[in-house]
């Protein structure tokens, strides 16, 4: 484990925070002190310190944000802190090729899912281990109490691990010809869902819809899962009224957008429509957000089978399923 001092990390620098969260959750890094922070901002790792006190602690590296290495060294020299033995670097030098390795490992996990036996896919422990290896996004709620067997990375699945594993066990039994996902971000969870459905039907078409192309690993994964189709940039309006067996909605989380995605494509799914963040109260300010949308959709479809996947103690995130048949 590498012990680090952060220099100038701002609470508003969410990307850097998440990278550090993933490193600390995986046990690769321990933040022993935070210096040059903005006092009015919320604490990040609870390790705020003066520069003098921080550099008296055992540490392996100083990671700086928003400044040049020369500026850090100059300030340390002014304080009389010897710099010749200090290892300084930016976040990239700390991460190294970690994310590249994770992306490579994710390709391997997709291969394993595709080649797995039916009994392996139906084995929750086996599937949990595979998706844990694949990785989950380092949301602070997850990494402050990291789950054993789960790798955290910014390339990971944006879901609560237990919720997604249980949902995937359920999804793995579905056979469909045509599927659409609205809101795919980097494609991390999309590839897993597509792999599970592709196992059941090699003629599957899985359309990935988003307004921006943030997909990672698409070229590699599309060789393994020829079913996936990049439909970017587009919105659900570009597919309004089209028939699908399976629809997954995880785009704009405002109430109006959730309902529009449902009207455009969700209501036309013949077998299953799924919504993400059905307990995402952080979106309540968006005219009720996903929580209001899901509540109304359950009432609208109360004659259908409704399934909720929720494992987080205070009902956060969550997946909601409307089973049409």
One Martini backbone bead per residue (centre of mass of N, CA, C, O) as a GRO file, in nm:
protein
  325
    1UNK     BB    1   0.097   0.036   0.022
    2UNK     BB    2   0.038   0.378  -0.053
    3UNK     BB    3   0.146   0.670   0.101
    4UNK     BB    4  -0.036   0.983   0.095
    5UNK     BB    5  -0.024   1.325  -0.011
    6UNK     BB    6  -0.242   1.582  -0.055
    7UNK     BB    7  -0.229   1.866  -0.297
    8UNK     BB    8  -0.506   2.062  -0.366
    9UNK     BB    9  -0.764   1.909  -0.315
   10UNK     BB   10  -1.085   1.932  -0.440
   11UNK     BB   11  -1.416   1.871  -0.397
   12UNK     BB   12  -1.491   1.950  -0.708
   13UNK     BB   13  -1.290   1.706  -0.788
   14UNK     BB   14  -1.443   1.427  -0.872
   15UNK     BB   15  -1.252   1.258  -1.045
   16UNK     BB   16  -1.022   1.241  -0.839
   17UNK     BB   17  -1.175   1.127  -0.606
   18UNK     BB   18  -1.262   0.857  -0.741
   19UNK     BB   19  -0.982   0.750  -0.792
   20UNK     BB   20  -0.904   0.748  -0.490
   21UNK     BB   21  -1.130   0.573  -0.386
   22UNK     BB   22  -1.051   0.321  -0.549
   23UNK     BB   23  -0.764   0.291  -0.427
   24UNK     BB   24  -0.853   0.268  -0.128
   25UNK     BB   25  -1.060   0.033  -0.152
   26UNK     BB   26  -0.826  -0.164  -0.280
   27UNK     BB   27  -0.550  -0.097  -0.106
   28UNK     BB   28  -0.328   0.092  -0.264
   29UNK     BB   29  -0.420   0.342  -0.078
   30UNK     BB   30  -0.318   0.600   0.165
   31UNK     BB   31  -0.447   0.877   0.325
   32UNK     BB   32  -0.256   1.077   0.556
   33UNK     BB   33  -0.289   1.365   0.400
   34UNK     BB   34  -0.425   1.706   0.373
   35UNK     BB   35  -0.328   1.978   0.165
   36UNK     BB   36  -0.427   2.271   0.040
   37UNK     BB   37  -0.709   2.337   0.113
   38UNK     BB   38  -1.048   2.434   0.128
   39UNK     BB   39  -1.198   2.526   0.414
   40UNK     BB   40  -1.507   2.552   0.297
   41UNK     BB   41  -1.490   2.267   0.230
   42UNK     BB   42  -1.549   1.954   0.219
   43UNK     BB   43  -1.447   1.676   0.333
   44UNK     BB   44  -1.291   1.378   0.220
   45UNK     BB   45  -1.070   1.196   0.423
   46UNK     BB   46  -1.009   1.319   0.711
   47UNK     BB   47  -0.680   1.459   0.663
   48UNK     BB   48  -0.628   1.727   0.772
   49UNK     BB   49  -0.336   1.949   0.736
   50UNK     BB   50  -0.048   2.062   0.786
   51UNK     BB   51   0.241   2.061   0.629
   52UNK     BB   52   0.428   1.997   0.864
   53UNK     BB   53   0.268   1.752   0.979
   54UNK     BB   54   0.256   1.582   0.723
   55UNK     BB   55   0.583   1.558   0.682
   56UNK     BB   56   0.608   1.386   0.962
   57UNK     BB   57   0.483   1.164   0.813
   58UNK     BB   58   0.462   0.871   0.684
   59UNK     BB   59   0.559   0.857   0.333
   60UNK     BB   60   0.571   0.807  -0.038
   61UNK     BB   61   0.376   1.050  -0.152
   62UNK     BB   62   0.302   1.338  -0.357
   63UNK     BB   63  -0.017   1.467  -0.460
   64UNK     BB   64  -0.099   1.693  -0.711
   65UNK     BB   65  -0.333   1.982  -0.764
   66UNK     BB   66  -0.330   2.255  -0.982
   67UNK     BB   67  -0.013   2.218  -1.000
   68UNK     BB   68   0.324   2.237  -0.996
   69UNK     BB   69   0.603   2.089  -0.891
   70UNK     BB   70   0.773   2.346  -0.854
   71UNK     BB   71   0.575   2.482  -0.653
   72UNK     BB   72   0.595   2.274  -0.431
   73UNK     BB   73   0.900   2.286  -0.383
   74UNK     BB   74   0.916   2.586  -0.319
   75UNK     BB   75   0.733   2.576  -0.065
   76UNK     BB   76   0.899   2.373   0.098
   77UNK     BB   77   1.158   2.542   0.109
   78UNK     BB   78   1.033   2.778   0.269
   79UNK     BB   79   0.968   2.566   0.516
   80UNK     BB   80   1.224   2.365   0.539
   81UNK     BB   81   1.162   2.121   0.344
   82UNK     BB   82   1.295   1.858   0.223
   83UNK     BB   83   1.301   1.742  -0.135
   84UNK     BB   84   1.506   1.516  -0.236
   85UNK     BB   85   1.313   1.263  -0.110
   86UNK     BB   86   1.068   1.344  -0.261
   87UNK     BB   87   0.768   1.215  -0.401
   88UNK     BB   88   0.633   1.353  -0.694
   89UNK     BB   89   0.286   1.377  -0.828
   90UNK     BB   90   0.037   1.310  -1.019
   91UNK     BB   91  -0.234   1.120  -1.072
   92UNK     BB   92  -0.121   0.967  -1.318
   93UNK     BB   93   0.134   0.854  -1.166
   94UNK     BB   94  -0.038   0.685  -0.967
   95UNK     BB   95  -0.212   0.511  -1.164
   96UNK     BB   96  -0.112   0.464  -1.441
   97UNK     BB   97  -0.222   0.142  -1.582
   98UNK     BB   98  -0.482   0.058  -1.430
   99UNK     BB   99  -0.722   0.113  -1.631
  100UNK     BB  100  -0.615  -0.061  -1.860
  101UNK     BB  101  -0.629  -0.325  -1.702
  102UNK     BB  102  -0.928  -0.319  -1.640
  103UNK     BB  103  -1.027  -0.324  -1.933
  104UNK     BB  104  -0.893  -0.594  -1.996
  105UNK     BB  105  -1.046  -0.755  -1.775
  106UNK     BB  106  -1.332  -0.702  -1.887
  107UNK     BB  107  -1.301  -0.866  -2.141
  108UNK     BB  108  -1.254  -1.131  -1.995
  109UNK     BB  109  -1.526  -1.142  -1.846
  110UNK     BB  110  -1.703  -1.150  -2.098
  111UNK     BB  111  -1.592  -1.417  -2.195
  112UNK     BB  112  -1.677  -1.580  -1.946
  113UNK     BB  113  -1.979  -1.534  -1.978
  114UNK     BB  114  -2.007  -1.657  -2.267
  115UNK     BB  115  -1.860  -1.946  -2.168
  116UNK     BB  116  -2.054  -2.018  -1.970
  117UNK     BB  117  -2.246  -2.197  -1.792
  118UNK     BB  118  -2.557  -2.220  -1.671
  119UNK     BB  119  -2.467  -2.287  -1.379
  120UNK     BB  120  -2.283  -2.043  -1.343
  121UNK     BB  121  -2.490  -1.815  -1.398
  122UNK     BB  122  -2.680  -1.933  -1.154
  123UNK     BB  123  -2.436  -1.861  -0.971
  124UNK     BB  124  -2.397  -1.615  -0.752
  125UNK     BB  125  -2.102  -1.636  -0.668
  126UNK     BB  126  -1.980  -1.645  -0.948
  127UNK     BB  127  -2.103  -1.377  -1.050
  128UNK     BB  128  -1.994  -1.193  -0.831
  129UNK     BB  129  -1.695  -1.243  -0.890
  130UNK     BB  130  -1.699  -1.142  -1.182
  131UNK     BB  131  -1.816  -0.853  -1.124
  132UNK     BB  132  -1.599  -0.777  -0.920
  133UNK     BB  133  -1.371  -0.791  -1.132
  134UNK     BB  134  -1.487  -0.583  -1.328
  135UNK     BB  135  -1.645  -0.356  -1.165
  136UNK     BB  136  -1.712  -0.059  -0.966
  137UNK     BB  137  -1.819   0.236  -0.891
  138UNK     BB  138  -1.685   0.502  -0.671
  139UNK     BB  139  -1.896   0.553  -0.466
  140UNK     BB  140  -1.897   0.673  -0.156
  141UNK     BB  141  -2.110   0.475  -0.035
  142UNK     BB  142  -1.927   0.226  -0.113
  143UNK     BB  143  -1.614   0.296  -0.025
  144UNK     BB  144  -1.647   0.345   0.286
  145UNK     BB  145  -1.758   0.023   0.255
  146UNK     BB  146  -1.601  -0.205   0.128
  147UNK     BB  147  -1.644  -0.485  -0.070
  148UNK     BB  148  -1.575  -0.794  -0.079
  149UNK     BB  149  -1.469  -0.867  -0.411
  150UNK     BB  150  -1.451  -0.556  -0.502
  151UNK     BB  151  -1.390  -0.356  -0.763
  152UNK     BB  152  -1.275  -0.015  -0.807
  153UNK     BB  153  -1.389   0.207  -1.078
  154UNK     BB  154  -1.438   0.441  -1.340
  155UNK     BB  155  -1.506   0.171  -1.529
  156UNK     BB  156  -1.749   0.088  -1.382
  157UNK     BB  157  -2.037  -0.002  -1.244
  158UNK     BB  158  -2.344   0.195  -1.188
  159UNK     BB  159  -2.384   0.008  -0.912
  160UNK     BB  160  -2.501  -0.204  -0.685
  161UNK     BB  161  -2.374  -0.502  -0.659
  162UNK     BB  162  -2.613  -0.679  -0.543
  163UNK     BB  163  -2.829  -0.570  -0.731
  164UNK     BB  164  -2.697  -0.649  -1.004
  165UNK     BB  165  -2.664  -0.947  -0.959
  166UNK     BB  166  -2.964  -1.014  -0.915
  167UNK     BB  167  -3.056  -0.903  -1.185
  168UNK     BB  168  -2.877  -1.087  -1.366
  169UNK     BB  169  -3.010  -1.350  -1.281
  170UNK     BB  170  -3.282  -1.268  -1.401
  171UNK     BB  171  -3.192  -1.189  -1.695
  172UNK     BB  172  -3.058  -1.470  -1.784
  173UNK     BB  173  -3.360  -1.591  -1.859
  174UNK     BB  174  -3.381  -1.412  -2.102
  175UNK     BB  175  -3.545  -1.406  -2.424
  176UNK     BB  176  -3.432  -1.211  -2.708
  177UNK     BB  177  -3.415  -1.007  -3.008
  178UNK     BB  178  -3.477  -0.705  -2.893
  179UNK     BB  179  -3.281  -0.421  -2.771
  180UNK     BB  180  -3.281  -0.133  -2.536
  181UNK     BB  181  -3.063   0.144  -2.436
  182UNK     BB  182  -3.108   0.439  -2.232
  183UNK     BB  183  -2.823   0.521  -2.124
  184UNK     BB  184  -2.468   0.421  -2.123
  185UNK     BB  185  -2.217   0.581  -2.123
  186UNK     BB  186  -1.951   0.353  -2.104
  187UNK     BB  187  -2.092   0.045  -2.103
  188UNK     BB  188  -2.047  -0.148  -1.860
  189UNK     BB  189  -2.340  -0.271  -1.815
  190UNK     BB  190  -2.418  -0.329  -2.107
  191UNK     BB  191  -2.225  -0.567  -2.165
  192UNK     BB  192  -2.341  -0.758  -1.957
  193UNK     BB  193  -2.634  -0.768  -2.056
  194UNK     BB  194  -2.569  -0.850  -2.347
  195UNK     BB  195  -2.426  -1.116  -2.278
  196UNK     BB  196  -2.668  -1.258  -2.142
  197UNK     BB  197  -2.856  -1.237  -2.395
  198UNK     BB  198  -2.665  -1.364  -2.612
  199UNK     BB  199  -2.656  -1.649  -2.496
  200UNK     BB  200  -2.976  -1.693  -2.575
  201UNK     BB  201  -2.918  -1.506  -2.854
  202UNK     BB  202  -2.727  -1.470  -3.148
  203UNK     BB  203  -2.963  -1.266  -3.286
  204UNK     BB  204  -2.922  -1.028  -3.134
  205UNK     BB  205  -3.030  -0.682  -3.068
  206UNK     BB  206  -2.828  -0.409  -2.918
  207UNK     BB  207  -2.922  -0.089  -2.835
  208UNK     BB  208  -2.712   0.208  -2.793
  209UNK     BB  209  -2.819   0.501  -2.618
  210UNK     BB  210  -2.700   0.843  -2.675
  211UNK     BB  211  -2.573   1.181  -2.676
  212UNK     BB  212  -2.290   1.053  -2.598
  213UNK     BB  213  -1.951   0.933  -2.652
  214UNK     BB  214  -1.825   0.718  -2.373
  215UNK     BB  215  -1.721   0.464  -2.478
  216UNK     BB  216  -1.566   0.166  -2.375
  217UNK     BB  217  -1.445  -0.108  -2.549
  218UNK     BB  218  -1.622  -0.143  -2.805
  219UNK     BB  219  -1.447  -0.289  -3.017
  220UNK     BB  220  -1.387  -0.539  -2.843
  221UNK     BB  221  -1.681  -0.621  -2.762
  222UNK     BB  222  -1.807  -0.641  -3.054
  223UNK     BB  223  -1.649  -0.906  -3.118
  224UNK     BB  224  -1.804  -1.071  -2.893
  225UNK     BB  225  -2.077  -0.876  -2.939
  226UNK     BB  226  -2.251  -0.835  -3.231
  227UNK     BB  227  -2.525  -0.714  -3.112
  228UNK     BB  228  -2.406  -0.446  -3.077
  229UNK     BB  229  -2.526  -0.094  -3.105
  230UNK     BB  230  -2.435   0.222  -3.199
  231UNK     BB  231  -2.665   0.506  -3.098
  232UNK     BB  232  -2.466   0.776  -3.163
  233UNK     BB  233  -2.651   1.040  -3.146
  234UNK     BB  234  -2.937   0.987  -2.923
  235UNK     BB  235  -3.279   0.930  -2.852
  236UNK     BB  236  -3.583   0.797  -2.786
  237UNK     BB  237  -3.724   0.961  -3.017
  238UNK     BB  238  -3.569   0.791  -3.251
  239UNK     BB  239  -3.758   0.517  -3.135
  240UNK     BB  240  -4.046   0.570  -3.151
  241UNK     BB  241  -4.261   0.282  -3.141
  242UNK     BB  242  -4.071   0.064  -3.119
  243UNK     BB  243  -3.999  -0.276  -3.102
  244UNK     BB  244  -3.937  -0.456  -2.796
  245UNK     BB  245  -3.839  -0.678  -2.545
  246UNK     BB  246  -3.607  -0.485  -2.425
  247UNK     BB  247  -3.581  -0.220  -2.164
  248UNK     BB  248  -3.340   0.035  -2.071
  249UNK     BB  249  -3.353   0.307  -1.826
  250UNK     BB  250  -3.064   0.567  -1.802
  251UNK     BB  251  -3.094   0.874  -1.825
  252UNK     BB  252  -3.254   1.123  -1.773
  253UNK     BB  253  -3.361   1.206  -1.421
  254UNK     BB  254  -3.600   1.344  -1.488
  255UNK     BB  255  -3.929   1.318  -1.490
  256UNK     BB  256  -3.988   1.395  -1.786
  257UNK     BB  257  -3.774   1.202  -1.915
  258UNK     BB  258  -3.872   0.935  -1.805
  259UNK     BB  259  -4.157   0.952  -1.935
  260UNK     BB  260  -4.061   0.982  -2.225
  261UNK     BB  261  -3.907   0.715  -2.246
  262UNK     BB  262  -4.153   0.547  -2.192
  263UNK     BB  263  -4.330   0.648  -2.431
  264UNK     BB  264  -4.127   0.580  -2.660
  265UNK     BB  265  -4.022   0.267  -2.543
  266UNK     BB  266  -4.113   0.125  -2.275
  267UNK     BB  267  -4.420   0.050  -2.362
  268UNK     BB  268  -4.307  -0.147  -2.616
  269UNK     BB  269  -4.228  -0.369  -2.450
  270UNK     BB  270  -4.291  -0.721  -2.432
  271UNK     BB  271  -4.125  -0.817  -2.151
  272UNK     BB  272  -3.917  -0.568  -2.053
  273UNK     BB  273  -3.884  -0.295  -1.810
  274UNK     BB  274  -3.610  -0.081  -1.704
  275UNK     BB  275  -3.509   0.103  -1.407
  276UNK     BB  276  -3.299   0.341  -1.283
  277UNK     BB  277  -3.300   0.496  -0.981
  278UNK     BB  278  -3.579   0.449  -0.808
  279UNK     BB  279  -3.407   0.567  -0.528
  280UNK     BB  280  -3.306   0.863  -0.641
  281UNK     BB  281  -3.324   1.139  -0.437
  282UNK     BB  282  -3.112   1.332  -0.581
  283UNK     BB  283  -3.359   1.392  -0.811
  284UNK     BB  284  -3.608   1.543  -0.680
  285UNK     BB  285  -3.551   1.841  -0.799
  286UNK     BB  286  -3.655   1.705  -1.082
  287UNK     BB  287  -3.969   1.691  -1.042
  288UNK     BB  288  -3.900   1.402  -0.874
  289UNK     BB  289  -3.783   1.223  -1.074
  290UNK     BB  290  -3.739   0.882  -1.052
  291UNK     BB  291  -3.926   0.834  -0.812
  292UNK     BB  292  -4.184   0.951  -0.931
  293UNK     BB  293  -4.187   0.789  -1.191
  294UNK     BB  294  -4.200   0.506  -1.061
  295UNK     BB  295  -4.455   0.544  -0.896
  296UNK     BB  296  -4.643   0.599  -1.145
  297UNK     BB  297  -4.575   0.341  -1.309
  298UNK     BB  298  -4.681   0.140  -1.106
  299UNK     BB  299  -4.972   0.242  -1.111
  300UNK     BB  300  -5.018   0.216  -1.421
  301UNK     BB  301  -4.896  -0.110  -1.381
  302UNK     BB  302  -5.058  -0.288  -1.152
  303UNK     BB  303  -5.127  -0.544  -1.348
  304UNK     BB  304  -4.834  -0.596  -1.327
  305UNK     BB  305  -4.520  -0.710  -1.284
  306UNK     BB  306  -4.328  -0.607  -0.997
  307UNK     BB  307  -3.974  -0.534  -0.960
  308UNK     BB  308  -3.729  -0.494  -0.692
  309UNK     BB  309  -3.384  -0.378  -0.663
  310UNK     BB  310  -3.284  -0.362  -0.313
  311UNK     BB  311  -2.982  -0.321  -0.087
  312UNK     BB  312  -2.976  -0.051   0.032
  313UNK     BB  313  -3.042   0.072   0.338
  314UNK     BB  314  -3.153   0.379   0.214
  315UNK     BB  315  -3.264   0.365  -0.063
  316UNK     BB  316  -3.053   0.341  -0.318
  317UNK     BB  317  -3.111   0.349  -0.625
  318UNK     BB  318  -3.203   0.094  -0.802
  319UNK     BB  319  -3.432  -0.151  -0.954
  320UNK     BB  320  -3.698  -0.146  -1.203
  321UNK     BB  321  -3.961  -0.380  -1.295
  322UNK     BB  322  -4.151  -0.448  -1.594
  323UNK     BB  323  -4.358  -0.719  -1.653
  324UNK     BB  324  -4.540  -0.812  -1.939
  325UNK     BB  325  -4.486  -1.167  -1.957
   0.00000   0.00000   0.00000
